[in-house]
mmCIF file of C-alpha atoms in Angstrom:
data_model
loop_
_atom_site.group_PDB
_atom_site.id
_atom_site.type_symbol
_atom_site.label_atom_id
_atom_site.label_comp_id
_atom_site.label_asym_id
_atom_site.label_seq_id
_atom_site.Cartn_x
_atom_site.Cartn_y
_atom_site.Cartn_z
ATOM 1 C CA UNK L 1 40.939 22.625 11.624
ATOM 2 C CA UNK L 2 37.526 23.782 10.348
ATOM 3 C CA UNK L 3 38.233 23.028 6.692
ATOM 4 C CA UNK L 4 38.731 19.246 7.247
ATOM 5 C CA UNK L 5 35.529 19.075 9.294
ATOM 6 C CA UNK L 6 33.556 20.827 6.548
ATOM 7 C CA UNK L 7 35.046 18.480 3.961
ATOM 8 C CA UNK L 8 33.752 15.510 5.972
ATOM 9 C CA UNK L 9 30.321 17.063 6.590
ATOM 10 C CA UNK L 10 29.553 17.868 2.926
ATOM 11 C CA UNK L 11 29.326 14.215 1.746
ATOM 12 C CA UNK L 12 27.150 13.368 4.767
ATOM 13 C CA UNK L 13 24.720 16.111 3.776
ATOM 14 C CA UNK L 14 24.524 14.814 0.228
ATOM 15 C CA UNK L 15 23.964 11.219 1.367
ATOM 16 C CA UNK L 16 21.151 12.181 3.732
ATOM 17 C CA UNK L 17 18.999 13.773 1.044
ATOM 18 C CA UNK L 18 15.717 11.920 0.428
ATOM 19 C CA UNK L 19 15.420 9.975 -2.808
ATOM 20 C CA UNK L 20 13.229 11.295 -5.564
ATOM 21 C CA UNK L 21 9.861 9.639 -5.841
ATOM 22 C CA UNK L 22 9.407 7.080 -8.577
ATOM 23 C CA UNK L 23 5.927 7.057 -10.057
ATOM 24 C CA UNK L 24 5.277 3.687 -11.663
ATOM 25 C CA UNK L 25 1.579 4.025 -12.496
ATOM 26 C CA UNK L 26 -1.114 6.668 -12.335
ATOM 27 C CA UNK L 27 -4.427 5.810 -10.706
ATOM 28 C CA UNK L 28 -5.995 5.465 -14.165
ATOM 29 C CA UNK L 29 -3.210 3.161 -15.389
ATOM 30 C CA UNK L 30 -3.581 0.968 -12.303
ATOM 31 C CA UNK L 31 -7.346 0.812 -12.804
ATOM 32 C CA UNK L 32 -6.834 -0.311 -16.398
ATOM 33 C CA UNK L 33 -4.249 -2.911 -15.339
ATOM 34 C CA UNK L 34 -6.321 -4.343 -12.495
ATOM 35 C CA UNK L 35 -9.770 -4.076 -14.119
ATOM 36 C CA UNK L 36 -9.005 -4.260 -17.856
ATOM 37 C CA UNK L 37 -11.763 -3.027 -20.140
ATOM 38 C CA UNK L 38 -14.079 -2.126 -17.260
ATOM 39 C CA UNK L 39 -15.643 1.182 -16.377
ATOM 40 C CA UNK L 40 -15.041 2.259 -12.787
ATOM 41 C CA UNK L 41 -17.289 4.619 -10.845
ATOM 42 C CA UNK L 42 -16.029 6.709 -7.937
ATOM 43 C CA UNK L 43 -17.274 5.418 -4.616
ATOM 44 C CA UNK L 44 -16.754 8.261 -2.139
ATOM 45 C CA UNK L 45 -16.633 6.936 1.408
ATOM 46 C CA UNK L 46 -15.949 8.658 4.688
ATOM 47 C CA UNK L 47 -15.647 6.174 7.521
ATOM 48 C CA UNK L 48 -17.600 6.692 10.716
ATOM 49 C CA UNK L 49 -15.815 6.341 14.030
ATOM 50 C CA UNK L 50 -17.501 2.964 14.539
ATOM 51 C CA UNK L 51 -16.355 1.760 11.101
ATOM 52 C CA UNK L 52 -12.768 2.903 11.749
ATOM 53 C CA UNK L 53 -12.813 1.068 15.097
ATOM 54 C CA UNK L 54 -14.168 -2.092 13.432
ATOM 55 C CA UNK L 55 -11.478 -1.930 10.719
ATOM 56 C CA UNK L 56 -8.741 -1.516 13.326
ATOM 57 C CA UNK L 57 -10.162 -4.389 15.351
ATOM 58 C CA UNK L 58 -10.399 -6.718 12.330
ATOM 59 C CA UNK L 59 -7.025 -5.814 10.828
ATOM 60 C CA UNK L 60 -4.908 -4.928 13.836
ATOM 61 C CA UNK L 61 -3.754 -1.856 11.884
ATOM 62 C CA UNK L 62 -4.528 1.800 12.632
ATOM 63 C CA UNK L 63 -6.808 3.673 10.244
ATOM 64 C CA UNK L 64 -4.789 6.711 9.138
ATOM 65 C CA UNK L 65 -7.585 8.519 7.319
ATOM 66 C CA UNK L 66 -11.348 8.224 7.403
ATOM 67 C CA UNK L 67 -11.507 9.218 3.734
ATOM 68 C CA UNK L 68 -11.320 6.183 1.435
ATOM 69 C CA UNK L 69 -10.347 6.606 -2.228
ATOM 70 C CA UNK L 70 -12.399 3.842 -3.821
ATOM 71 C CA UNK L 71 -14.069 2.989 -7.127
ATOM 72 C CA UNK L 72 -16.569 0.267 -8.071
ATOM 73 C CA UNK L 73 -15.826 -1.751 -11.207
ATOM 74 C CA UNK L 74 -18.521 -2.837 -13.648
ATOM 75 C CA UNK L 75 -18.167 -6.459 -12.425
ATOM 76 C CA UNK L 76 -18.786 -5.412 -8.800
ATOM 77 C CA UNK L 77 -15.122 -5.419 -7.822
ATOM 78 C CA UNK L 78 -13.587 -2.611 -5.798
ATOM 79 C CA UNK L 79 -10.468 -0.571 -6.514
ATOM 80 C CA UNK L 80 -8.820 1.287 -3.621
ATOM 81 C CA UNK L 81 -5.851 3.675 -3.607
ATOM 82 C CA UNK L 82 -4.084 4.209 -0.302
ATOM 83 C CA UNK L 83 -0.727 5.062 1.240
ATOM 84 C CA UNK L 84 1.378 3.053 3.647
ATOM 85 C CA UNK L 85 4.613 4.083 5.301
ATOM 86 C CA UNK L 86 7.830 2.563 3.967
ATOM 87 C CA UNK L 87 10.747 3.289 6.268
ATOM 88 C CA UNK L 88 10.535 7.085 6.136
ATOM 89 C CA UNK L 89 8.300 7.921 3.170
ATOM 90 C CA UNK L 90 4.860 6.890 1.980
ATOM 91 C CA UNK L 91 4.263 4.185 -0.610
ATOM 92 C CA UNK L 92 1.141 4.657 -2.731
ATOM 93 C CA UNK L 93 -0.619 1.366 -3.417
ATOM 94 C CA UNK L 94 -3.681 0.278 -5.390
ATOM 95 C CA UNK L 95 -5.634 -2.811 -4.394
ATOM 96 C CA UNK L 96 -8.221 -4.564 -6.551
ATOM 97 C CA UNK L 97 -10.755 -6.677 -4.663
ATOM 98 C CA UNK L 98 -13.244 -8.993 -6.335
ATOM 99 C CA UNK L 99 -16.979 -8.773 -5.683
ATOM 100 C CA UNK L 100 -16.528 -11.784 -3.371
ATOM 101 C CA UNK L 101 -13.847 -9.987 -1.326
ATOM 102 C CA UNK L 102 -10.613 -11.609 -2.535
ATOM 103 C CA UNK L 103 -7.534 -9.712 -3.671
ATOM 104 C CA UNK L 104 -7.501 -9.604 -7.462
ATOM 105 C CA UNK L 105 -4.265 -7.641 -7.676
ATOM 106 C CA UNK L 106 -1.921 -5.197 -5.999
ATOM 107 C CA UNK L 107 0.054 -2.419 -7.676
ATOM 108 C CA UNK L 108 2.681 -0.056 -6.299
ATOM 109 C CA UNK L 109 1.884 3.340 -7.811
ATOM 110 C CA UNK L 110 4.577 5.480 -6.212
ATOM 111 C CA UNK L 111 7.679 4.641 -4.195
ATOM 112 C CA UNK L 112 9.765 7.361 -2.535
ATOM 113 C CA UNK L 113 12.382 5.446 -0.538
ATOM 114 C CA UNK L 114 15.962 5.049 -1.777
ATOM 115 C CA UNK L 115 15.827 1.280 -1.239
ATOM 116 C CA UNK L 116 13.195 -1.416 -0.693
ATOM 117 C CA UNK L 117 11.539 -0.968 -4.087
ATOM 118 C CA UNK L 118 11.582 -4.758 -4.472
ATOM 119 C CA UNK L 119 8.029 -4.755 -3.060
ATOM 120 C CA UNK L 120 7.041 -3.825 -6.602
ATOM 121 C CA UNK L 121 8.191 -7.213 -7.905
ATOM 122 C CA UNK L 122 5.504 -9.271 -9.639
ATOM 123 C CA UNK L 123 6.202 -12.441 -7.649
ATOM 124 C CA UNK L 124 6.115 -10.662 -4.304
ATOM 125 C CA UNK L 125 2.842 -8.839 -5.073
ATOM 126 C CA UNK L 126 1.285 -12.039 -6.449
ATOM 127 C CA UNK L 127 1.381 -13.533 -2.935
ATOM 128 C CA UNK L 128 -1.640 -11.381 -2.059
ATOM 129 C CA UNK L 129 -3.852 -12.694 -4.872
ATOM 130 C CA UNK L 130 -6.824 -14.593 -3.477
ATOM 131 C CA UNK L 131 -6.342 -13.348 0.101
ATOM 132 C CA UNK L 132 -9.449 -12.110 1.931
ATOM 133 C CA UNK L 133 -10.260 -10.226 5.119
ATOM 134 C CA UNK L 134 -10.277 -13.635 6.849
ATOM 135 C CA UNK L 135 -6.689 -14.372 5.735
ATOM 136 C CA UNK L 136 -4.074 -13.835 8.468
ATOM 137 C CA UNK L 137 -1.668 -11.930 6.161
ATOM 138 C CA UNK L 138 1.358 -11.975 8.435
ATOM 139 C CA UNK L 139 4.837 -11.163 7.151
ATOM 140 C CA UNK L 140 7.226 -14.146 7.338
ATOM 141 C CA UNK L 141 4.254 -16.546 7.694
ATOM 142 C CA UNK L 142 1.799 -15.880 4.883
ATOM 143 C CA UNK L 143 3.805 -13.287 2.962
ATOM 144 C CA UNK L 144 7.530 -13.676 2.300
ATOM 145 C CA UNK L 145 9.725 -10.919 3.667
ATOM 146 C CA UNK L 146 12.197 -9.191 1.362
ATOM 147 C CA UNK L 147 15.651 -8.715 2.855
ATOM 148 C CA UNK L 148 16.572 -5.045 2.624
ATOM 149 C CA UNK L 149 12.908 -4.081 2.297
ATOM 150 C CA UNK L 150 11.594 -5.425 5.598
ATOM 151 C CA UNK L 151 9.697 -2.309 6.664
ATOM 152 C CA UNK L 152 8.208 -1.766 3.204
ATOM 153 C CA UNK L 153 7.217 -5.450 3.073
ATOM 154 C CA UNK L 154 5.618 -5.276 6.518
ATOM 155 C CA UNK L 155 3.784 -2.025 5.923
ATOM 156 C CA UNK L 156 2.442 -3.020 2.499
ATOM 157 C CA UNK L 157 1.254 -6.300 4.032
ATOM 158 C CA UNK L 158 -0.383 -4.440 6.926
ATOM 159 C CA UNK L 159 -1.929 -1.991 4.446
ATOM 160 C CA UNK L 160 -3.465 -4.780 2.377
ATOM 161 C CA UNK L 161 -4.861 -6.361 5.556
ATOM 162 C CA UNK L 162 -6.358 -2.985 6.566
ATOM 163 C CA UNK L 163 -7.841 -2.388 3.092
ATOM 164 C CA UNK L 164 -9.434 -5.847 3.074
ATOM 165 C CA UNK L 165 -10.988 -5.049 6.455
ATOM 166 C CA UNK L 166 -12.112 -1.669 5.047
ATOM 167 C CA UNK L 167 -13.809 -3.476 2.161
ATOM 168 C CA UNK L 168 -15.431 -5.899 4.601
ATOM 169 C CA UNK L 169 -16.725 -3.145 6.901
ATOM 170 C CA UNK L 170 -17.553 -0.262 4.552
ATOM 171 C CA UNK L 171 -17.273 -1.145 0.847
ATOM 172 C CA UNK L 172 -18.777 -4.616 0.395
ATOM 173 C CA UNK L 173 -21.403 -4.510 -2.373
#
C-alpha cells in the first residue's frame, strides 16, 4: 500500500519546486537601455518615516524598504531598481523617470515565477510610458491586465505607482 502512495507523491514534489530565476538584464544593462549614452550617478537615499508615510498615502502601496536604489542621469532623469512580489517570488524591476516626473521606461530585470513572465512584453510595459505620480495607474482601468499573470500585472503596476510617489516625495531634482 505504501509503494503506490510514494509513487503518487514523487511527481507532486517535483511539480512544487520553485522555478529558476530568469535574469533578463543587469542593472548596468537596464541603465544603458533606459538612458542610452548617459552617465548615471548613484543617488543613495534612505527614506524617513515621514517620507515613507507620504509615499504610502500618495500611492496606496506599502513601502517595503526605506532604502532606495536610485541613480541620477546626466539629463536629470532618475533610474530606480526595486522589487515587487509576483505570486510567490520577487520580480526585480527598473524604472526610468524623466526630470519632469514621467515614466520614460520600465524594464523587468529578473523574474522568478514559473508563469506570468508576460509582464516583460514590450507592449505591456509601454503602457506605463508618460505616466506620472498624478496618474491613477489602476490595473484593468489604466493598465491592461494579462490573463495568467494577474498578480504579477497588479504588483508591477502597484510598484510603478509607488516608485513614482517615491520620486515625487524623495527624489525629485
